[in-house]
Coordinates of C-alpha atoms in Angstrom, one line a residue:
Chain A
M78 CA 10.6 8.3 -22.7
A79 CA 7.3 6.9 -23.9
T80 CA 6.9 5.7 -27.5
I81 CA 3.2 6.2 -28.1
R82 CA 2.3 9.1 -30.3
V83 CA -0.6 11.2 -29.1
P84 CA -1.7 13.5 -31.9
E85 CA -1.2 17.2 -31.2
V86 CA -4.9 17.8 -31.5
V87 CA -6.8 15.0 -29.7
P88 CA -10.5 14.5 -30.7
S89 CA -12.9 14.8 -27.8
P90 CA -13.6 11.5 -25.9
A91 CA -17.1 11.6 -27.3
K92 CA -15.8 11.9 -30.9
D93 CA -13.4 9.0 -30.2
C94 CA -16.3 6.9 -28.8
E95 CA -18.4 7.7 -31.9
A96 CA -15.6 6.5 -34.2
L97 CA -15.0 3.3 -32.1
H98 CA -18.8 2.6 -32.1
K99 CA -18.8 3.0 -35.8
A100 CA -15.8 0.6 -36.1
F101 CA -17.8 -2.1 -34.2
E102 CA -20.9 -1.7 -36.4
G103 CA -22.1 -4.1 -39.1
F104 CA -20.6 -7.5 -39.9
G105 CA -16.9 -6.7 -40.0
T106 CA -14.9 -4.7 -37.6
D107 CA -12.7 -1.7 -38.6
E108 CA -9.5 -2.8 -36.8
K109 CA -7.5 0.0 -38.3
A110 CA -9.7 2.6 -36.7
I111 CA -9.4 0.9 -33.3
I112 CA -5.6 0.9 -33.6
R113 CA -5.6 4.5 -34.8
I114 CA -7.7 5.7 -31.9
L115 CA -6.8 3.6 -28.8
G116 CA -3.2 3.1 -29.9
C117 CA -2.6 6.8 -29.9
R118 CA -4.2 7.8 -26.5
N119 CA -2.5 7.9 -23.1
A120 CA -3.9 6.2 -20.0
A121 CA -5.8 9.3 -18.9
Q122 CA -7.4 9.7 -22.3
R123 CA -8.3 6.0 -22.6
K124 CA -10.0 6.3 -19.2
L125 CA -12.1 9.2 -20.4
I126 CA -13.0 7.2 -23.6
R127 CA -14.1 4.2 -21.4
E128 CA -16.2 6.5 -19.2
N129 CA -17.8 8.3 -22.2
Y130 CA -18.5 5.1 -24.1
H131 CA -20.4 3.8 -21.1
Q132 CA -22.4 7.0 -20.7
I133 CA -23.2 7.3 -24.4
Y134 CA -23.9 3.7 -25.4
N135 CA -24.8 2.2 -22.0
K136 CA -22.3 -0.6 -22.8
S137 CA -18.8 -1.3 -21.6
L138 CA -16.1 -0.5 -24.1
I139 CA -14.1 -3.5 -22.8
D140 CA -17.1 -5.9 -23.4
C141 CA -17.4 -4.5 -27.0
L142 CA -13.7 -5.1 -27.6
I143 CA -14.0 -8.6 -26.2
S144 CA -16.8 -9.5 -28.5
E145 CA -15.3 -7.8 -31.6
L146 CA -11.7 -8.8 -31.4
S147 CA -9.8 -12.0 -31.0
G148 CA -6.4 -13.6 -31.0
D149 CA -3.2 -11.9 -30.0
F150 CA -4.5 -8.6 -31.5
G151 CA -7.6 -8.7 -29.3
K152 CA -5.6 -9.6 -26.2
A153 CA -3.2 -6.7 -26.8
V154 CA -5.9 -4.1 -27.4
L155 CA -7.8 -5.3 -24.3
L156 CA -4.7 -5.1 -22.1
W157 CA -4.0 -1.7 -23.4
T158 CA -7.5 -0.5 -22.8
Y159 CA -7.8 -1.5 -19.2
D160 CA -6.8 1.0 -16.6
P161 CA -3.1 0.2 -16.0
P162 CA -3.6 -1.0 -12.4
E163 CA -6.5 -3.2 -13.4
R164 CA -4.4 -4.6 -16.3
D165 CA -1.6 -5.6 -13.9
A166 CA -4.1 -7.0 -11.4
R167 CA -5.5 -9.2 -14.2
L168 CA -2.1 -10.2 -15.4
A169 CA -1.1 -11.2 -11.9
N170 CA -4.2 -13.2 -11.4
E171 CA -3.9 -15.0 -14.6
A172 CA -0.2 -15.8 -13.7
L173 CA -1.3 -17.1 -10.3
K174 CA -4.1 -19.3 -11.7
S175 CA -1.7 -21.2 -14.0
K176 CA -1.6 -24.9 -13.1
R177 CA 2.2 -24.9 -13.5
M178 CA 3.9 -21.8 -12.2
N179 CA 7.2 -21.5 -14.0
I180 CA 9.5 -18.6 -14.5
T181 CA 7.1 -17.0 -17.2
Q182 CA 4.3 -16.7 -14.6
L183 CA 6.5 -15.8 -11.6
Q184 CA 8.3 -13.1 -13.5
V185 CA 5.0 -11.3 -14.1
I186 CA 4.6 -11.0 -10.3
A187 CA 8.2 -9.9 -9.9
E188 CA 7.8 -7.3 -12.6
I189 CA 4.7 -5.8 -11.1
A190 CA 6.3 -5.7 -7.7
C191 CA 9.7 -4.4 -8.7
A192 CA 9.3 -2.3 -11.9
S193 CA 6.3 -0.3 -10.8
S194 CA 6.1 3.1 -9.0
P195 CA 5.0 2.7 -5.4
H196 CA 1.8 4.4 -6.2
H197 CA 1.1 2.1 -9.1
L198 CA 1.8 -1.0 -7.1
V199 CA -0.6 0.0 -4.4
A200 CA -3.2 0.7 -7.1
V201 CA -2.7 -2.8 -8.4
R202 CA -3.2 -4.3 -5.0
Q203 CA -6.4 -2.2 -4.6
A204 CA -7.6 -3.3 -8.1
Y205 CA -6.8 -6.9 -7.3
C206 CA -9.0 -6.8 -4.1
S207 CA -11.9 -5.2 -6.0
L208 CA -11.7 -7.6 -8.9
F209 CA -11.0 -10.9 -7.1
H210 CA -12.4 -10.3 -3.5
R211 CA -9.2 -11.3 -1.9
S212 CA -5.7 -9.8 -1.6
L213 CA -2.9 -10.4 -4.1
E214 CA -0.8 -11.6 -1.2
E215 CA -3.3 -14.2 -0.3
D216 CA -3.2 -15.6 -3.8
I217 CA 0.6 -15.6 -3.8
I218 CA 0.6 -17.6 -0.6
S219 CA -2.0 -20.1 -2.0
N220 CA -0.1 -20.6 -5.2
V221 CA 3.6 -20.1 -4.7
S222 CA 5.7 -22.3 -2.4
L223 CA 8.4 -21.2 0.0
P224 CA 10.9 -19.5 -0.2
L225 CA 9.6 -17.7 -3.3
Q226 CA 6.3 -17.1 -1.6
K227 CA 8.0 -15.2 1.2
I228 CA 10.1 -13.2 -1.3
L229 CA 7.2 -12.2 -3.6
V230 CA 4.8 -11.3 -0.7
S231 CA 7.5 -9.0 0.7
L232 CA 8.1 -7.4 -2.7
V233 CA 4.5 -6.8 -3.7
S234 CA 3.8 -5.3 -0.2
S235 CA 6.5 -2.7 -0.6
Y236 CA 5.8 1.0 -0.5
R237 CA 9.2 2.6 -1.2
Y238 CA 10.1 6.3 -0.9
D239 CA 10.0 7.6 -4.5
K240 CA 12.5 10.5 -4.5
E241 CA 16.2 10.4 -5.2
V242 CA 17.7 10.1 -1.7
V243 CA 20.9 8.1 -1.5
D244 CA 23.0 7.3 1.5
S245 CA 26.3 6.0 0.1
S246 CA 27.7 4.6 3.3
L247 CA 24.5 2.7 4.0
A248 CA 24.7 1.4 0.4
N249 CA 28.2 0.2 1.1
V250 CA 27.1 -1.6 4.3
E251 CA 24.1 -3.2 2.6
A252 CA 26.2 -4.2 -0.5
T253 CA 28.3 -6.3 2.0
K254 CA 25.1 -7.8 3.6
L255 CA 23.8 -8.7 0.1
H256 CA 27.2 -10.2 -0.8
E257 CA 27.3 -12.3 2.3
A258 CA 23.8 -13.6 1.7
V259 CA 24.4 -14.4 -1.9
A260 CA 27.9 -16.0 -1.2
A261 CA 26.1 -18.3 1.3
K262 CA 23.5 -19.0 -1.3
K263 CA 20.8 -17.7 1.1
L264 CA 18.6 -15.9 -1.5
H265 CA 15.7 -15.8 1.0
D266 CA 17.9 -14.3 3.8
H267 CA 15.8 -12.0 6.0
E268 CA 18.2 -9.0 5.7
L269 CA 18.6 -9.4 1.9
L270 CA 14.8 -9.4 1.6
M271 CA 14.3 -6.4 3.9
I272 CA 16.9 -4.4 1.8
L273 CA 15.3 -5.4 -1.5
S274 CA 11.7 -4.8 -0.3
T275 CA 12.0 -1.5 1.6
R276 CA 14.9 0.6 0.1
N277 CA 14.1 3.2 -2.5
A278 CA 15.1 2.5 -6.1
Y279 CA 17.9 5.1 -6.2
Q280 CA 19.4 3.7 -3.0
L281 CA 19.3 0.2 -4.4
K282 CA 21.0 1.2 -7.7
K283 CA 23.8 2.6 -5.6
T284 CA 23.9 -0.5 -3.5
F285 CA 24.1 -2.8 -6.6
Q286 CA 26.8 -0.5 -8.1
L287 CA 28.9 -0.7 -4.9
Y288 CA 28.4 -4.5 -4.9
K289 CA 30.0 -4.7 -8.3
D290 CA 32.7 -2.2 -7.4
N291 CA 33.6 -4.0 -4.2
Y292 CA 33.3 -7.6 -5.2
G293 CA 34.2 -7.5 -8.9
R294 CA 31.0 -9.1 -10.2
S295 CA 27.4 -7.9 -10.4
I296 CA 24.9 -9.2 -7.9
D297 CA 22.8 -10.8 -10.6
T298 CA 25.8 -12.7 -12.0
D299 CA 26.5 -14.0 -8.4
I300 CA 22.9 -15.0 -8.0
M301 CA 22.9 -17.0 -11.2
A302 CA 26.1 -18.7 -10.0
C303 CA 24.1 -20.0 -7.0
G304 CA 22.3 -22.4 -9.2
R305 CA 20.1 -22.7 -12.2
G306 CA 16.8 -23.1 -10.4
I307 CA 13.6 -21.1 -10.6
L308 CA 14.6 -19.2 -7.4
E309 CA 17.7 -17.9 -9.0
S310 CA 15.9 -17.0 -12.2
V311 CA 13.2 -15.0 -10.3
M312 CA 15.8 -13.3 -8.1
K313 CA 17.6 -12.2 -11.3
V314 CA 14.4 -10.7 -12.6
V315 CA 13.9 -8.9 -9.2
I316 CA 17.3 -7.4 -9.4
W317 CA 17.0 -6.3 -13.0
C318 CA 13.5 -4.8 -12.5
L319 CA 14.8 -2.9 -9.4
D320 CA 18.1 -1.8 -11.0
S321 CA 17.1 -1.1 -14.6
P322 CA 13.6 -2.1 -15.8
E323 CA 14.5 -1.2 -19.4
K324 CA 17.2 -4.0 -19.3
H325 CA 14.6 -6.5 -18.0
F326 CA 11.9 -5.6 -20.6
A327 CA 14.5 -5.6 -23.5
E328 CA 15.3 -9.1 -22.4
V329 CA 11.6 -10.1 -22.2
V330 CA 11.2 -8.9 -25.8
R331 CA 14.3 -10.7 -26.9
A332 CA 13.3 -14.0 -25.2
A333 CA 9.8 -13.7 -26.7
I334 CA 11.1 -13.4 -30.2
V335 CA 14.3 -15.5 -30.3
G336 CA 14.2 -18.9 -32.0
L337 CA 11.3 -20.6 -33.7
G338 CA 7.9 -19.3 -32.7
T339 CA 7.0 -16.3 -30.7
D340 CA 5.8 -15.9 -27.1
E341 CA 3.1 -13.4 -28.0
D342 CA 1.8 -13.0 -24.4
S343 CA 5.2 -11.9 -23.1
L344 CA 5.8 -9.7 -26.1
T345 CA 2.4 -8.0 -25.7
R346 CA 2.9 -7.6 -22.0
A347 CA 6.3 -5.9 -22.3
I348 CA 5.2 -3.5 -25.0
V349 CA 1.8 -2.7 -23.4
A350 CA 3.3 -2.2 -20.0
R351 CA 6.2 0.0 -21.0
A352 CA 4.9 2.0 -24.1
E353 CA 3.9 4.8 -21.8
I354 CA 6.7 4.6 -19.3
D355 CA 10.2 3.9 -20.7
M356 CA 9.9 2.1 -24.0
M357 CA 12.5 4.5 -25.6
K358 CA 15.0 3.3 -23.0
V359 CA 13.9 -0.3 -23.6
R360 CA 14.5 0.2 -27.3
G361 CA 18.0 1.7 -26.7
E362 CA 18.9 -1.2 -24.3
Y363 CA 17.7 -3.7 -26.8
F364 CA 19.9 -2.2 -29.5
D365 CA 23.0 -2.0 -27.2
T366 CA 22.6 -5.7 -26.1
N367 CA 21.5 -7.3 -29.4
K368 CA 23.1 -5.0 -32.0
S369 CA 19.8 -5.0 -33.8
S370 CA 16.6 -3.0 -33.7
L371 CA 13.7 -3.9 -31.4
D372 CA 11.3 -2.5 -34.0
N373 CA 12.7 -4.8 -36.7
A374 CA 12.5 -7.8 -34.4
V375 CA 8.8 -7.1 -33.7
I376 CA 8.1 -6.5 -37.4
G377 CA 9.8 -9.8 -38.3
D378 CA 8.0 -11.9 -35.7
T379 CA 4.4 -10.5 -35.9
S380 CA 1.9 -9.8 -38.6
G381 CA -1.5 -8.2 -39.5
D382 CA -3.4 -6.1 -37.0
Y383 CA -1.3 -7.4 -34.1
K384 CA 1.9 -6.1 -35.7
D385 CA 0.2 -2.8 -36.6
F386 CA -1.0 -2.4 -33.0
L387 CA 2.3 -3.1 -31.4
M388 CA 4.1 -0.9 -33.9
T389 CA 1.6 1.9 -33.2
L390 CA 2.5 1.6 -29.5
L391 CA 6.2 1.7 -30.5
G392 CA 5.5 5.1 -32.2
A393 CA 5.3 4.0 -35.8
K394 CA 3.0 5.7 -38.2
I395 CA 0.7 3.0 -39.6
Chain B
M283 CA -20.3 5.0 16.1
A284 CA -18.4 8.2 16.3
T285 CA -18.7 10.4 19.4
I286 CA -17.9 13.8 18.0
R287 CA -20.9 16.1 17.6
V288 CA -20.9 18.1 14.4
P289 CA -23.6 20.8 14.6
E290 CA -26.6 20.5 12.3
V291 CA -25.8 23.7 10.6
V292 CA -22.0 23.9 10.1
P293 CA -20.5 27.4 9.6
S294 CA -18.6 27.8 6.3
P295 CA -14.9 27.0 6.5
A296 CA -14.1 30.7 6.0
K297 CA -16.3 31.6 9.0
D298 CA -14.6 28.9 11.1
C299 CA -11.2 30.3 10.0
E300 CA -12.2 33.8 11.0
A301 CA -13.3 32.6 14.4
L302 CA -10.1 30.7 14.9
H303 CA -8.0 33.7 13.7
K304 CA -9.8 35.8 16.2
A305 CA -9.2 33.2 19.0
F306 CA -5.4 33.5 18.3
E307 CA -5.3 37.4 18.3
G308 CA -4.1 39.6 21.1
F309 CA -2.2 38.5 24.2
G310 CA -4.3 35.6 25.4
T311 CA -5.8 32.7 23.4
D312 CA -9.5 31.9 23.4
E313 CA -9.1 28.1 24.0
K314 CA -12.8 27.7 24.4
A315 CA -13.4 28.9 20.8
I316 CA -10.8 26.5 19.5
I317 CA -12.4 23.6 21.3
R318 CA -15.9 24.6 20.2
I319 CA -14.8 24.8 16.5
L320 CA -12.2 22.2 15.9
G321 CA -13.6 19.7 18.4
C322 CA -16.9 19.7 16.5
R323 CA -15.7 19.2 13.0
N324 CA -15.0 15.9 11.2
A325 CA -11.8 15.1 9.2
A326 CA -13.2 16.4 5.9
Q327 CA -14.3 19.6 7.5
R328 CA -11.0 20.1 9.4
K329 CA -9.2 19.7 6.1
L330 CA -11.3 22.4 4.5
I331 CA -10.6 24.6 7.5
R332 CA -6.8 24.0 7.2
E333 CA -6.9 24.8 3.4
N334 CA -9.1 27.9 3.8
Y335 CA -6.9 29.2 6.7
H336 CA -3.8 29.0 4.5
Q337 CA -5.5 30.8 1.7
I338 CA -7.0 33.5 3.8
Y339 CA -4.1 34.3 6.2
N340 CA -1.2 32.9 4.2
K341 CA -0.2 31.0 7.4
S342 CA -0.5 27.4 8.4
L343 CA -3.2 26.7 10.9
I344 CA -1.0 24.0 12.4
D345 CA 1.9 26.5 12.9
C346 CA -0.6 28.9 14.6
L347 CA -1.8 26.1 16.9
I348 CA 1.8 25.2 17.8
S349 CA 2.6 28.8 18.7
E350 CA -0.6 29.4 20.6
L351 CA -1.2 26.2 22.5
S352 CA 1.0 24.1 24.8
G353 CA 1.0 21.1 27.2
D354 CA -1.4 18.2 26.8
F355 CA -4.2 20.4 25.5
G356 CA -1.9 21.7 22.7
K357 CA -0.7 18.2 21.8
A358 CA -4.3 16.9 21.6
V359 CA -5.6 19.8 19.5
L360 CA -2.6 19.4 17.2
L361 CA -3.1 15.7 16.7
W362 CA -6.7 16.2 16.1
T363 CA -6.1 18.9 13.5
Y364 CA -3.6 17.0 11.4
D365 CA -5.0 15.0 8.5
P366 CA -5.5 11.5 10.1
P367 CA -2.9 9.8 7.9
E368 CA -0.4 12.5 8.7
R369 CA -1.3 12.3 12.4
D370 CA -0.6 8.5 12.4
A371 CA 2.6 8.9 10.4
R372 CA 3.8 11.4 13.0
L373 CA 2.8 9.2 15.9
A374 CA 4.6 6.3 14.3
N375 CA 7.8 8.4 13.7
E376 CA 7.7 9.7 17.3
A377 CA 7.4 6.1 18.6
L378 CA 10.3 4.9 16.4
K379 CA 12.6 7.7 17.5
S380 CA 12.3 6.8 21.2
K381 CA 15.6 5.8 22.7
R382 CA 14.0 2.9 24.5
M383 CA 11.4 1.2 22.5
N384 CA 9.1 -0.4 25.0
I385 CA 5.5 -1.7 24.7
T386 CA 4.1 1.9 24.8
Q387 CA 6.0 2.7 21.6
L388 CA 5.6 -0.6 19.9
Q389 CA 1.9 -0.7 20.4
V390 CA 1.5 2.6 18.5
I391 CA 2.9 0.8 15.4
A392 CA 0.8 -2.3 16.0
E393 CA -2.4 -0.2 16.4
I394 CA -1.7 1.7 13.2
A395 CA -1.0 -1.5 11.3
C396 CA -3.9 -3.6 12.7
A397 CA -6.7 -1.2 13.7
S398 CA -6.7 0.9 10.5
S399 CA -8.7 0.4 7.3
P400 CA -6.5 -0.8 4.4
H401 CA -7.0 2.5 2.7
H402 CA -5.9 4.5 5.8
L403 CA -2.9 2.3 6.4
V404 CA -1.6 3.0 2.8
A405 CA -2.3 6.7 3.3
V406 CA -0.2 6.6 6.5
R407 CA 2.7 4.9 4.6
Q408 CA 2.4 7.6 1.9
A409 CA 2.4 10.4 4.5
Y410 CA 5.4 8.9 6.2
C411 CA 7.4 8.9 3.0
S412 CA 6.4 12.5 2.3
L413 CA 7.2 13.7 5.8
F414 CA 10.4 11.8 6.6
H415 CA 11.9 11.0 3.2
R416 CA 12.1 7.3 3.9
S417 CA 9.6 4.5 4.3
L418 CA 7.9 3.5 7.6
E419 CA 9.2 0.0 7.0
E420 CA 12.9 1.3 6.8
D421 CA 12.5 3.0 10.1
I422 CA 11.0 -0.1 11.7
I423 CA 13.9 -2.1 10.5
S424 CA 16.4 0.4 11.9
N425 CA 14.8 0.7 15.3
V426 CA 13.1 -2.6 16.1
S427 CA 15.0 -5.8 16.6
L428 CA 14.0 -9.3 15.4
P429 CA 11.6 -11.0 15.6
L430 CA 9.3 -8.0 16.3
Q431 CA 10.9 -6.2 13.3
K432 CA 9.7 -8.9 10.9
I433 CA 6.3 -9.0 12.5
L434 CA 5.7 -5.3 12.4
V435 CA 7.1 -4.9 8.8
S436 CA 4.7 -7.6 7.6
L437 CA 1.7 -6.0 9.4
V438 CA 2.3 -2.4 8.3
S439 CA 2.7 -3.7 4.7
S440 CA -0.6 -5.4 4.6
Y441 CA -3.4 -4.4 2.2
R442 CA -6.3 -6.6 3.2
Y443 CA -9.5 -7.1 1.3
D444 CA -12.1 -4.9 3.1
K445 CA -15.4 -6.6 2.5
E446 CA -17.1 -9.3 4.6
V447 CA -16.0 -12.4 2.8
V448 CA -15.5 -15.4 5.2
D449 CA -14.5 -18.9 4.4
S450 CA -15.3 -21.0 7.5
S451 CA -13.4 -24.1 6.5
L452 CA -10.3 -22.0 5.8
A453 CA -10.8 -20.3 9.2
N454 CA -10.9 -23.7 10.8
V455 CA -7.6 -24.8 9.1
E456 CA -5.9 -21.6 10.0
A457 CA -7.1 -21.7 13.6
T458 CA -5.2 -25.0 13.8
K459 CA -2.1 -23.5 12.2
L460 CA -2.2 -20.6 14.7
H461 CA -2.7 -23.0 17.6
E462 CA 0.2 -25.1 16.5
A463 CA 2.5 -22.0 16.3
V464 CA 1.4 -20.6 19.6
A465 CA 1.6 -24.0 21.3
A466 CA 5.2 -24.2 20.1
K467 CA 5.8 -20.6 21.3
K468 CA 6.7 -19.6 17.8
L469 CA 5.0 -16.2 17.7
H470 CA 7.1 -15.2 14.7
D471 CA 6.2 -18.4 12.7
H472 CA 6.0 -17.7 9.0
E473 CA 2.5 -19.2 8.5
L474 CA 1.1 -17.4 11.6
L475 CA 2.5 -14.1 10.2
M476 CA 1.1 -14.7 6.7
I477 CA -2.3 -15.4 8.2
L478 CA -2.3 -12.3 10.4
S479 CA -0.9 -10.0 7.8
T480 CA -2.9 -10.9 4.7
R481 CA -6.4 -12.2 5.7
N482 CA -9.3 -9.8 5.8
A483 CA -10.5 -8.6 9.2
Y484 CA -13.8 -10.6 9.0
Q485 CA -12.0 -13.8 8.1
L486 CA -9.6 -13.3 11.1
K487 CA -12.5 -12.7 13.5
K488 CA -13.9 -16.1 12.4
T489 CA -10.5 -17.7 12.8
F490 CA -10.0 -16.4 16.3
Q491 CA -13.5 -17.5 17.2
L492 CA -12.9 -21.0 15.9
Y493 CA -9.5 -21.1 17.8
K494 CA -11.5 -20.5 21.0
D495 CA -14.2 -22.9 20.1
N496 CA -11.8 -25.7 19.2
Y497 CA -9.1 -25.2 21.8
G498 CA -11.0 -23.8 24.8
R499 CA -8.9 -20.7 25.3
S500 CA -8.7 -17.6 23.2
I501 CA -5.5 -17.0 21.1
D502 CA -4.5 -13.9 23.1
T503 CA -4.7 -15.9 26.4
D504 CA -2.5 -18.6 24.9
I505 CA -0.1 -16.0 23.6
M506 CA 0.2 -14.4 27.1
A507 CA 0.9 -17.9 28.4
C508 CA 4.0 -18.1 26.2
G509 CA 5.8 -15.6 28.4
R510 CA 5.6 -12.1 29.8
G511 CA 8.0 -10.5 27.4
I512 CA 7.6 -7.6 25.0
L513 CA 7.0 -10.0 22.1
E514 CA 3.9 -11.5 23.8
S515 CA 2.6 -8.1 24.8
V516 CA 2.9 -6.7 21.2
M517 CA 1.3 -9.9 19.8
K518 CA -1.6 -9.5 22.2
V519 CA -2.1 -5.9 21.0
V520 CA -2.0 -7.2 17.4
I521 CA -4.7 -9.8 18.0
W522 CA -6.9 -7.3 19.9
C523 CA -6.6 -4.6 17.2
L524 CA -7.4 -7.2 14.5
D525 CA -10.2 -8.8 16.4
S526 CA -11.9 -5.9 18.2
P527 CA -10.2 -2.6 18.1
E528 CA -12.7 -1.2 20.6
K529 CA -11.5 -3.7 23.2
H530 CA -7.9 -2.6 22.6
F531 CA -8.6 1.1 22.9
A532 CA -10.8 0.7 26.0
E533 CA -7.8 -1.0 27.5
V534 CA -5.5 1.8 26.4
V535 CA -7.7 4.3 28.1
R536 CA -8.0 2.2 31.3
A537 CA -4.2 1.7 31.4
A538 CA -3.6 5.4 30.9
I539 CA -5.8 6.3 33.8
V540 CA -5.4 3.5 36.3
G541 CA -3.3 4.2 39.4
L542 CA -1.4 7.3 40.4
G543 CA -0.7 9.7 37.5
T544 CA -2.0 9.6 34.0
D545 CA -0.4 8.7 30.7
E546 CA -1.7 11.7 28.8
D547 CA -0.1 10.8 25.5
S548 CA -1.8 7.4 25.4
L549 CA -5.1 8.8 26.6
T550 CA -5.0 11.5 23.9
R551 CA -4.0 9.1 21.2
A552 CA -6.8 6.7 21.9
I553 CA -9.5 9.4 22.0
V554 CA -8.2 11.4 19.1
A555 CA -7.7 8.2 16.9
R556 CA -11.1 6.7 17.6
A557 CA -13.5 9.7 18.2
E558 CA -14.5 9.6 14.6
I559 CA -14.4 5.8 14.1
D560 CA -15.8 3.7 16.9
M561 CA -15.6 5.6 20.2
M562 CA -19.2 4.7 21.0
K563 CA -18.1 1.0 20.9
V564 CA -15.0 1.8 22.9
R565 CA -17.2 3.4 25.6
G566 CA -19.5 0.4 25.7
E567 CA -16.5 -2.0 25.9
Y568 CA -15.0 0.1 28.7
F569 CA -18.2 0.0 30.7
D570 CA -18.6 -3.8 30.2
T571 CA -15.0 -4.5 31.3
N572 CA -14.6 -1.9 34.1
K573 CA -18.2 -1.5 35.3
S574 CA -17.7 2.2 35.3
S575 CA -18.0 5.0 32.8
L576 CA -15.1 6.0 30.5
D577 CA -16.4 9.6 30.5
N578 CA -16.2 9.7 34.3
A579 CA -12.7 8.2 34.2
V580 CA -11.5 10.9 31.8
I581 CA -13.2 13.7 33.8
G582 CA -11.6 12.3 37.0
D583 CA -8.1 12.2 35.6
T584 CA -7.9 15.4 33.5
S585 CA -8.6 19.1 34.0
G586 CA -8.9 22.4 32.3
D587 CA -8.9 22.9 28.6
Y588 CA -7.4 19.4 28.1
K589 CA -10.4 17.8 29.8
D590 CA -12.8 20.0 27.9
F591 CA -11.3 19.1 24.6
L592 CA -11.3 15.4 25.3
M593 CA -14.9 15.5 26.6
T594 CA -15.9 17.5 23.4
L595 CA -14.4 14.7 21.3
L596 CA -16.4 12.3 23.5
G597 CA -19.6 14.2 22.6
A598 CA -20.1 16.2 25.7
K599 CA -21.6 19.7 25.4
I600 CA -19.1 22.0 27.0

């Protein structure tokens, strides 16, 4: 379900490093070569490239990219080249450092907490500690006020069972508990939070489905009916990321592109984060919802190397 | 600071397996050989022995131990032979399955949450999911009532920074917050819980020290002054495990041995869990507090192979 295209015969990491090194040489930079190489390697391959580059040239590939590239293209290549847990730890830290935490920043934390595998989420927390010498949770507590603080700390601390084990009668009971909390507008209710932060993803999908079956409206619709504040918006992101991350990321792309101007940071984040996971599904979801193609939307709103890089991650042949 | 004695020249895992296999053969079991081998190997070596045993004999070493050994000796050898995260996941599950959850069971969860390294705690949560097909947090929620449920879920979900980074002025501020919560008898206060479940161990030690310096009594003394219920007892275990695990485990050994009869399960758990970590410090702490030797106490309250195995873990030459 990934969109990146890894060539059938992949050059050795040393060969890739040589080509990248050559792309950095001289006055100009060969952006096309960087796109062609890094944009067509999966996370494990990029890791080997980073390690080999350091061994061969005694320099960090990341530092070279920082000095050679700039703008949205540079940011996108950099995010893509970091190890995925380090990338998300850096994104979370950047979001938490913002002077004004609004939905754009808070949704980054919610995405990492709710649209990641349990293993990836733990790796992000480990990377966060290594990079910033304190825990992700400590920074959420310092920078986010209650009740969102409590909600986000619970969600980033989750370690869910990751196999498909579903207990329908439990889902029914918990759909009722969720409904009672949402009906009372208690979005930070303890039981609601325990359900959302400890149950496995399959169990939660069933619970959300029974919520809709039993009460006629989906839980996210009911949450948005509680109010139009930031709490409701973040909780909607939480539900979407838990229920169907592809729906959430299709919406991130749409919101980044709609209207005048483009939110390049969000567009980059969505494509970089999901190109290796479920971008095919995101593309399908985007088409179903918007009756237009995600690829065309990206082409229409971006240009130059940035466009070429994103399109490479989306599987286009540049 | 471990007490186990690994020989200077360690036999190959294959040789150890051969000796263990021989110990299981025939009508009797050679318990002494089992003690001599497994009791003198560290976790990495025991892992290799388990893996080699399976490869050579196409049988699980654990299953062989279960069928060959029994009683307190069997339980102790088994706990010691499991991979440490699997051991703790099993101990937590056993505690949570108890019909009546009292302090003995709840302290097992508190110990695992608060006296483990962040890495070990995550490994326990992973092992719990693999073994029991649900998360540790889900089982805490099903089996522990509020407010302890909330406290234990937060603590087992922690992933603290593990290096010595201490901010004294923050510790001072948080000592005051802890004091206010404890003075108001709000042991499940949100801020108190966030401090205890997200700050690194070094930071917390400083905070507890400033609590005592500023308010004249230690936080655990003040907690016990709130009441003599199970909440206070568990919170005292939490503080001791965070502040000085050796003090907690010395107390577990003392409580297991004191008076008529012995609580073998607790005695085994304390020695097995800490023999490779800080049993030297536990022994020192025991002596300081009780003015008598931990080793003599164990010798006085146990017998036979069980005694020999525990004493081997404590570094005695049997």
